[in-house]
Amino acid sequence: MPAIRKPTAIEARALSRRLLRWYDGHRRRLPWRAEPGERAEPYRVWLSEIMLQQTTVAAVKPYFEAFLERWPSVGDLARANIDEVLTLWQGLGYYARARNLHRCAGVLRDRHGGRLPEGEAELRALPGIGRYSAAAIAAIAFGRRAVVVDGNVERVIARLYGLKTPLPKAKKEIGILADRLTPARRPGDYAQAIMDLGATVCTPRRPSCGLCPWSGSCAAEASGAPEALPRRVRKKARPLRRGVAFWAARSDGAILLRRRHDAGLLGGMIEIPSTAWHLDGWTPEAARAFAPLPARWRDLDGVVRCGFTHFELELIVLAARVPKGRRAPPGMFWWPLDRLGEQALPTVMKKIVAHAGPSTFAGGAPVRAGPGRAPR
């Protein structure tokens, strides 16, 4: 790693003071954020930080408010049924966060008296709380000096110091510089200030350098092309996986569902039964041998596509009608199509519902697919 010029203590203090002055006049008002002069509520900070992982503020706001109304304390969330939590989380994605949030609430209730610990090390020992989240909670909720680095902070610091090392290789350099800049006084406000700066001024495209409190000190601004930083290593194309989903509709309007295993992708969520998702794909003919029950399975036109973090998915859908009274296979259950919104269905399953639902008939009349609305 090439040597980087750390700001002197005097330079770092001057930069952090400029940023805090800007924050005092331009801070965003967010439902989880304490007002000036108020103490932050640790439960709100923790809940928001988990929800904000790999998600935008705009997307999180309605979910945060819905969760807080439903479960206003750690104890309330710990007593909740995991299915309720997953259902209210629908549409926010990365469902492991919801499972860990619920697990963490139980740990806090059973081992910490329903309170979040203040130290980073203790926070990192809790389910679903990693390095970034622990630092953010310690700083914002408890006023501890902690180095908070998210995507916004990486972009701001890479531009401020003109770092040429591409991400993710630049993370170590950025961490060193972020540590140098983080003040002992008002560390929570500083963390929120630099994240606000990245979200509203030092944006990925067309940054508003003239509005930035660090204008005149920024290497990227001086270069005339601030949007060129940070550099990034080109990502590899995501592999394509394929599978077959089985849309079984009973004549009384019920649809066959099952719960995924708790571990792994979409763990604990409710799904339309399907084959495994393989790189080499499936043919409908081969997939029929893995159908959840014997029936006259027919191919539906088109495919269902969904993108995941590490791969793309294409699903062929086979549909079948079965008579009322047909028992569900072991580990599966029937559920009314018009009440699917009550189940914790991930996005890919909602796409299957939208794809197959209009083709389903109960009692001779078409039944509309009802994937339900996320709490927005």
PDB file of C-alpha atoms in Angstrom, residues 68-241:
ATOM      1  CA  LEU A  68     -41.648   1.181  15.960  1.00  0.00           C
ATOM      2  CA  GLU A  69     -45.436   1.390  16.089  1.00  0.00           C
ATOM      3  CA  ARG A  70     -45.750  -2.408  16.276  1.00  0.00           C
ATOM      4  CA  TRP A  71     -42.816  -3.040  18.641  1.00  0.00           C
ATOM      5  CA  PRO A  72     -41.852   0.161  20.502  1.00  0.00           C
ATOM      6  CA  SER A  73     -39.192  -1.477  22.698  1.00  0.00           C
ATOM      7  CA  VAL A  74     -36.598  -4.242  22.719  1.00  0.00           C
ATOM      8  CA  GLY A  75     -38.877  -6.344  24.904  1.00  0.00           C
ATOM      9  CA  ASP A  76     -41.797  -5.962  22.517  1.00  0.00           C
ATOM     10  CA  LEU A  77     -39.647  -7.047  19.580  1.00  0.00           C
ATOM     11  CA  ALA A  78     -38.234  -9.999  21.538  1.00  0.00           C
ATOM     12  CA  ARG A  79     -41.765 -11.239  22.267  1.00  0.00           C
ATOM     13  CA  ALA A  80     -42.819 -10.982  18.611  1.00  0.00           C
ATOM     14  CA  ASN A  81     -43.269 -14.044  16.442  1.00  0.00           C
ATOM     15  CA  ILE A  82     -40.560 -14.306  13.778  1.00  0.00           C
ATOM     16  CA  ASP A  83     -43.255 -14.696  11.097  1.00  0.00           C
ATOM     17  CA  GLU A  84     -44.704 -11.327  12.097  1.00  0.00           C
ATOM     18  CA  VAL A  85     -41.263  -9.748  11.854  1.00  0.00           C
ATOM     19  CA  LEU A  86     -40.542 -11.256   8.440  1.00  0.00           C
ATOM     20  CA  THR A  87     -43.972 -10.263   7.132  1.00  0.00           C
ATOM     21  CA  LEU A  88     -43.525  -6.632   8.168  1.00  0.00           C
ATOM     22  CA  TRP A  89     -40.024  -6.719   6.630  1.00  0.00           C
ATOM     23  CA  GLN A  90     -41.373  -7.747   3.199  1.00  0.00           C
ATOM     24  CA  GLY A  91     -39.916  -5.623   0.419  1.00  0.00           C
ATOM     25  CA  LEU A  92     -36.894  -4.398   2.399  1.00  0.00           C
ATOM     26  CA  GLY A  93     -34.720  -7.305   1.250  1.00  0.00           C
ATOM     27  CA  TYR A  94     -31.718  -9.067   2.824  1.00  0.00           C
ATOM     28  CA  TYR A  95     -33.996 -10.989   5.163  1.00  0.00           C
ATOM     29  CA  ALA A  96     -31.158 -12.318   7.315  1.00  0.00           C
ATOM     30  CA  ARG A  97     -31.163  -8.821   8.839  1.00  0.00           C
ATOM     31  CA  ALA A  98     -34.724  -9.327  10.083  1.00  0.00           C
ATOM     32  CA  ARG A  99     -33.932 -12.753  11.549  1.00  0.00           C
ATOM     33  CA  ASN A 100     -30.820 -11.411  13.286  1.00  0.00           C
ATOM     34  CA  LEU A 101     -32.751  -8.367  14.520  1.00  0.00           C
ATOM     35  CA  HIS A 102     -35.266 -10.662  16.191  1.00  0.00           C
ATOM     36  CA  ARG A 103     -32.539 -12.925  17.610  1.00  0.00           C
ATOM     37  CA  CYS A 104     -30.644  -9.925  18.907  1.00  0.00           C
ATOM     38  CA  ALA A 105     -33.736  -8.600  20.688  1.00  0.00           C
ATOM     39  CA  GLY A 106     -34.022 -11.935  22.500  1.00  0.00           C
ATOM     40  CA  VAL A 107     -30.359 -11.832  23.527  1.00  0.00           C
ATOM     41  CA  LEU A 108     -30.718  -8.254  24.768  1.00  0.00           C
ATOM     42  CA  ARG A 109     -33.766  -9.218  26.815  1.00  0.00           C
ATOM     43  CA  ASP A 110     -32.231 -12.388  28.275  1.00  0.00           C
ATOM     44  CA  ARG A 111     -28.634 -11.253  28.865  1.00  0.00           C
ATOM     45  CA  HIS A 112     -28.575  -7.460  28.961  1.00  0.00           C
ATOM     46  CA  GLY A 113     -31.782  -6.482  30.733  1.00  0.00           C
ATOM     47  CA  GLY A 114     -33.314  -5.255  27.463  1.00  0.00           C
ATOM     48  CA  ARG A 115     -30.583  -2.644  26.961  1.00  0.00           C
ATOM     49  CA  LEU A 116     -27.950  -2.311  24.273  1.00  0.00           C
ATOM     50  CA  PRO A 117     -24.370  -2.398  25.578  1.00  0.00           C
ATOM     51  CA  GLU A 118     -22.348   0.765  24.974  1.00  0.00           C
ATOM     52  CA  GLY A 119     -18.991  -0.654  23.854  1.00  0.00           C
ATOM     53  CA  GLU A 120     -18.105  -1.679  20.308  1.00  0.00           C
ATOM     54  CA  ALA A 121     -16.746  -5.081  21.361  1.00  0.00           C
ATOM     55  CA  GLU A 122     -19.907  -5.938  23.310  1.00  0.00           C
ATOM     56  CA  LEU A 123     -22.093  -4.731  20.457  1.00  0.00           C
ATOM     57  CA  ARG A 124     -20.194  -6.821  17.900  1.00  0.00           C
ATOM     58  CA  ALA A 125     -20.876  -9.938  19.958  1.00  0.00           C
ATOM     59  CA  LEU A 126     -24.604  -9.540  19.289  1.00  0.00           C
ATOM     60  CA  PRO A 127     -26.407 -11.204  16.335  1.00  0.00           C
ATOM     61  CA  GLY A 128     -26.430  -9.097  13.169  1.00  0.00           C
ATOM     62  CA  ILE A 129     -24.128  -6.342  14.455  1.00  0.00           C
ATOM     63  CA  GLY A 130     -20.849  -6.078  12.555  1.00  0.00           C
ATOM     64  CA  ARG A 131     -17.954  -3.632  12.632  1.00  0.00           C
ATOM     65  CA  TYR A 132     -19.779  -0.718  10.981  1.00  0.00           C
ATOM     66  CA  SER A 133     -23.045  -1.133  12.930  1.00  0.00           C
ATOM     67  CA  ALA A 134     -21.220  -1.452  16.250  1.00  0.00           C
ATOM     68  CA  ALA A 135     -19.263   1.737  15.597  1.00  0.00           C
ATOM     69  CA  ALA A 136     -22.364   3.646  14.478  1.00  0.00           C
ATOM     70  CA  ILE A 137     -24.429   2.562  17.498  1.00  0.00           C
ATOM     71  CA  ALA A 138     -21.601   3.283  19.954  1.00  0.00           C
ATOM     72  CA  ALA A 139     -21.044   6.753  18.502  1.00  0.00           C
ATOM     73  CA  ILE A 140     -24.621   7.863  17.805  1.00  0.00           C
ATOM     74  CA  ALA A 141     -26.477   6.204  20.688  1.00  0.00           C
ATOM     75  CA  PHE A 142     -23.834   6.490  23.412  1.00  0.00           C
ATOM     76  CA  GLY A 143     -21.447   9.256  22.382  1.00  0.00           C
ATOM     77  CA  ARG A 144     -18.457   6.906  22.257  1.00  0.00           C
ATOM     78  CA  ARG A 145     -15.602   7.848  19.963  1.00  0.00           C
ATOM     79  CA  ALA A 146     -15.864   5.234  17.203  1.00  0.00           C
ATOM     80  CA  VAL A 147     -14.716   5.271  13.591  1.00  0.00           C
ATOM     81  CA  VAL A 148     -17.826   4.950  11.420  1.00  0.00           C
ATOM     82  CA  VAL A 149     -17.196   4.080   7.768  1.00  0.00           C
ATOM     83  CA  ASP A 150     -20.014   3.264   5.343  1.00  0.00           C
ATOM     84  CA  GLY A 151     -20.245   3.744   1.587  1.00  0.00           C
ATOM     85  CA  ASN A 152     -20.904   7.464   1.908  1.00  0.00           C
ATOM     86  CA  VAL A 153     -17.880   7.933   4.167  1.00  0.00           C
ATOM     87  CA  GLU A 154     -15.659   5.954   1.800  1.00  0.00           C
ATOM     88  CA  ARG A 155     -16.635   8.203  -1.094  1.00  0.00           C
ATOM     89  CA  VAL A 156     -16.163  11.440   0.854  1.00  0.00           C
ATOM     90  CA  ILE A 157     -12.741  10.525   2.208  1.00  0.00           C
ATOM     91  CA  ALA A 158     -11.487   9.072  -1.071  1.00  0.00           C
ATOM     92  CA  ARG A 159     -12.346  12.383  -2.741  1.00  0.00           C
ATOM     93  CA  LEU A 160     -11.083  14.585   0.079  1.00  0.00           C
ATOM     94  CA  TYR A 161      -7.617  13.011  -0.114  1.00  0.00           C
ATOM     95  CA  GLY A 162      -7.645  12.061  -3.797  1.00  0.00           C
ATOM     96  CA  LEU A 163      -7.070   8.371  -3.140  1.00  0.00           C
ATOM     97  CA  LYS A 164      -6.156   6.524  -6.327  1.00  0.00           C
ATOM     98  CA  THR A 165      -6.325   3.021  -4.820  1.00  0.00           C
ATOM     99  CA  PRO A 166      -9.581   1.454  -6.028  1.00  0.00           C
ATOM    100  CA  LEU A 167     -12.223   0.103  -3.691  1.00  0.00           C
ATOM    101  CA  PRO A 168     -12.368  -2.310  -1.997  1.00  0.00           C
ATOM    102  CA  LYS A 169      -8.553  -2.242  -1.745  1.00  0.00           C
ATOM    103  CA  ALA A 170      -8.686   1.344  -0.470  1.00  0.00           C
ATOM    104  CA  LYS A 171     -10.693   0.430   2.645  1.00  0.00           C
ATOM    105  CA  LYS A 172      -7.611   0.224   4.877  1.00  0.00           C
ATOM    106  CA  GLU A 173      -6.351   3.656   3.759  1.00  0.00           C
ATOM    107  CA  ILE A 174      -9.804   5.142   4.231  1.00  0.00           C
ATOM    108  CA  GLY A 175     -10.073   3.634   7.702  1.00  0.00           C
ATOM    109  CA  ILE A 176      -6.769   5.232   8.743  1.00  0.00           C
ATOM    110  CA  LEU A 177      -7.869   8.644   7.490  1.00  0.00           C
ATOM    111  CA  ALA A 178     -11.356   8.314   8.985  1.00  0.00           C
ATOM    112  CA  ASP A 179      -9.813   7.527  12.358  1.00  0.00           C
ATOM    113  CA  ARG A 180      -7.639  10.624  12.131  1.00  0.00           C
ATOM    114  CA  LEU A 181     -10.619  12.858  11.364  1.00  0.00           C
ATOM    115  CA  THR A 182     -13.034  11.467  13.971  1.00  0.00           C
ATOM    116  CA  PRO A 183     -13.187  13.861  16.930  1.00  0.00           C
ATOM    117  CA  ALA A 184     -13.474  12.915  20.583  1.00  0.00           C
ATOM    118  CA  ARG A 185     -16.151  15.597  21.023  1.00  0.00           C
ATOM    119  CA  ARG A 186     -19.563  14.969  19.415  1.00  0.00           C
ATOM    120  CA  PRO A 187     -18.499  11.719  17.691  1.00  0.00           C
ATOM    121  CA  GLY A 188     -22.123  10.744  17.048  1.00  0.00           C
ATOM    122  CA  ASP A 189     -22.913  14.043  15.360  1.00  0.00           C
ATOM    123  CA  TYR A 190     -19.685  13.801  13.367  1.00  0.00           C
ATOM    124  CA  ALA A 191     -20.606  10.287  12.146  1.00  0.00           C
ATOM    125  CA  GLN A 192     -24.051  11.464  11.061  1.00  0.00           C
ATOM    126  CA  ALA A 193     -22.589  14.627   9.547  1.00  0.00           C
ATOM    127  CA  ILE A 194     -20.143  12.863   7.238  1.00  0.00           C
ATOM    128  CA  MET A 195     -22.820  10.372   6.190  1.00  0.00           C
ATOM    129  CA  ASP A 196     -25.225  13.245   5.481  1.00  0.00           C
ATOM    130  CA  LEU A 197     -22.494  14.972   3.492  1.00  0.00           C
ATOM    131  CA  GLY A 198     -22.065  11.918   1.289  1.00  0.00           C
ATOM    132  CA  ALA A 199     -25.803  11.410   0.881  1.00  0.00           C
ATOM    133  CA  THR A 200     -26.747  14.998   0.035  1.00  0.00           C
ATOM    134  CA  VAL A 201     -23.682  16.896  -1.237  1.00  0.00           C
ATOM    135  CA  CYS A 202     -20.791  14.574  -2.117  1.00  0.00           C
ATOM    136  CA  THR A 203     -23.069  12.305  -4.139  1.00  0.00           C
ATOM    137  CA  PRO A 204     -21.832   9.605  -6.537  1.00  0.00           C
ATOM    138  CA  ARG A 205     -22.773  11.678  -9.574  1.00  0.00           C
ATOM    139  CA  ARG A 206     -22.691  15.462  -9.948  1.00  0.00           C
ATOM    140  CA  PRO A 207     -21.481  16.310  -6.438  1.00  0.00           C
ATOM    141  CA  SER A 208     -22.336  19.836  -5.276  1.00  0.00           C
ATOM    142  CA  CYS A 209     -18.801  20.923  -4.427  1.00  0.00           C
ATOM    143  CA  GLY A 210     -19.808  24.556  -4.017  1.00  0.00           C
ATOM    144  CA  LEU A 211     -22.061  23.612  -1.073  1.00  0.00           C
ATOM    145  CA  CYS A 212     -19.494  21.420   0.665  1.00  0.00           C
ATOM    146  CA  PRO A 213     -17.963  22.542   3.973  1.00  0.00           C
ATOM    147  CA  TRP A 214     -14.684  20.949   2.834  1.00  0.00           C
ATOM    148  CA  SER A 215     -14.604  22.897  -0.428  1.00  0.00           C
ATOM    149  CA  GLY A 216     -11.131  24.275  -0.939  1.00  0.00           C
ATOM    150  CA  SER A 217      -9.559  21.389   0.966  1.00  0.00           C
ATOM    151  CA  CYS A 218     -10.685  18.570  -1.335  1.00  0.00           C
ATOM    152  CA  ALA A 219      -8.233  16.971  -3.748  1.00  0.00           C
ATOM    153  CA  ALA A 220     -10.987  15.633  -6.008  1.00  0.00           C
ATOM    154  CA  GLU A 221     -12.593  19.069  -6.286  1.00  0.00           C
ATOM    155  CA  ALA A 222      -9.213  20.555  -7.202  1.00  0.00           C
ATOM    156  CA  SER A 223      -8.787  17.935  -9.926  1.00  0.00           C
ATOM    157  CA  GLY A 224     -11.932  19.181 -11.686  1.00  0.00           C
ATOM    158  CA  ALA A 225     -13.420  15.668 -11.887  1.00  0.00           C
ATOM    159  CA  PRO A 226     -14.614  14.727  -8.379  1.00  0.00           C
ATOM    160  CA  GLU A 227     -17.038  12.112  -9.708  1.00  0.00           C
ATOM    161  CA  ALA A 228     -14.056  10.061 -10.961  1.00  0.00           C
ATOM    162  CA  LEU A 229     -13.357   9.034  -7.364  1.00  0.00           C
ATOM    163  CA  PRO A 230     -13.464   6.663  -5.684  1.00  0.00           C
ATOM    164  CA  ARG A 231     -12.107   4.224  -8.200  1.00  0.00           C
ATOM    165  CA  ARG A 232     -13.492   0.704  -8.062  1.00  0.00           C
ATOM    166  CA  VAL A 233     -12.306  -2.707  -9.130  1.00  0.00           C
ATOM    167  CA  ARG A 234     -14.592  -3.867 -11.918  1.00  0.00           C
ATOM    168  CA  LYS A 235     -17.018  -6.455 -10.613  1.00  0.00           C
ATOM    169  CA  LYS A 236     -17.272  -9.846 -12.236  1.00  0.00           C
ATOM    170  CA  ALA A 237     -20.501 -10.653 -14.023  1.00  0.00           C
ATOM    171  CA  ARG A 238     -22.905 -12.475 -11.750  1.00  0.00           C
ATOM    172  CA  PRO A 239     -23.530 -16.100 -12.737  1.00  0.00           C
ATOM    173  CA  LEU A 240     -26.980 -17.153 -13.927  1.00  0.00           C
ATOM    174  CA  ARG A 241     -28.788 -19.867 -11.986  1.00  0.00           C
TER     175      ARG A 241
END
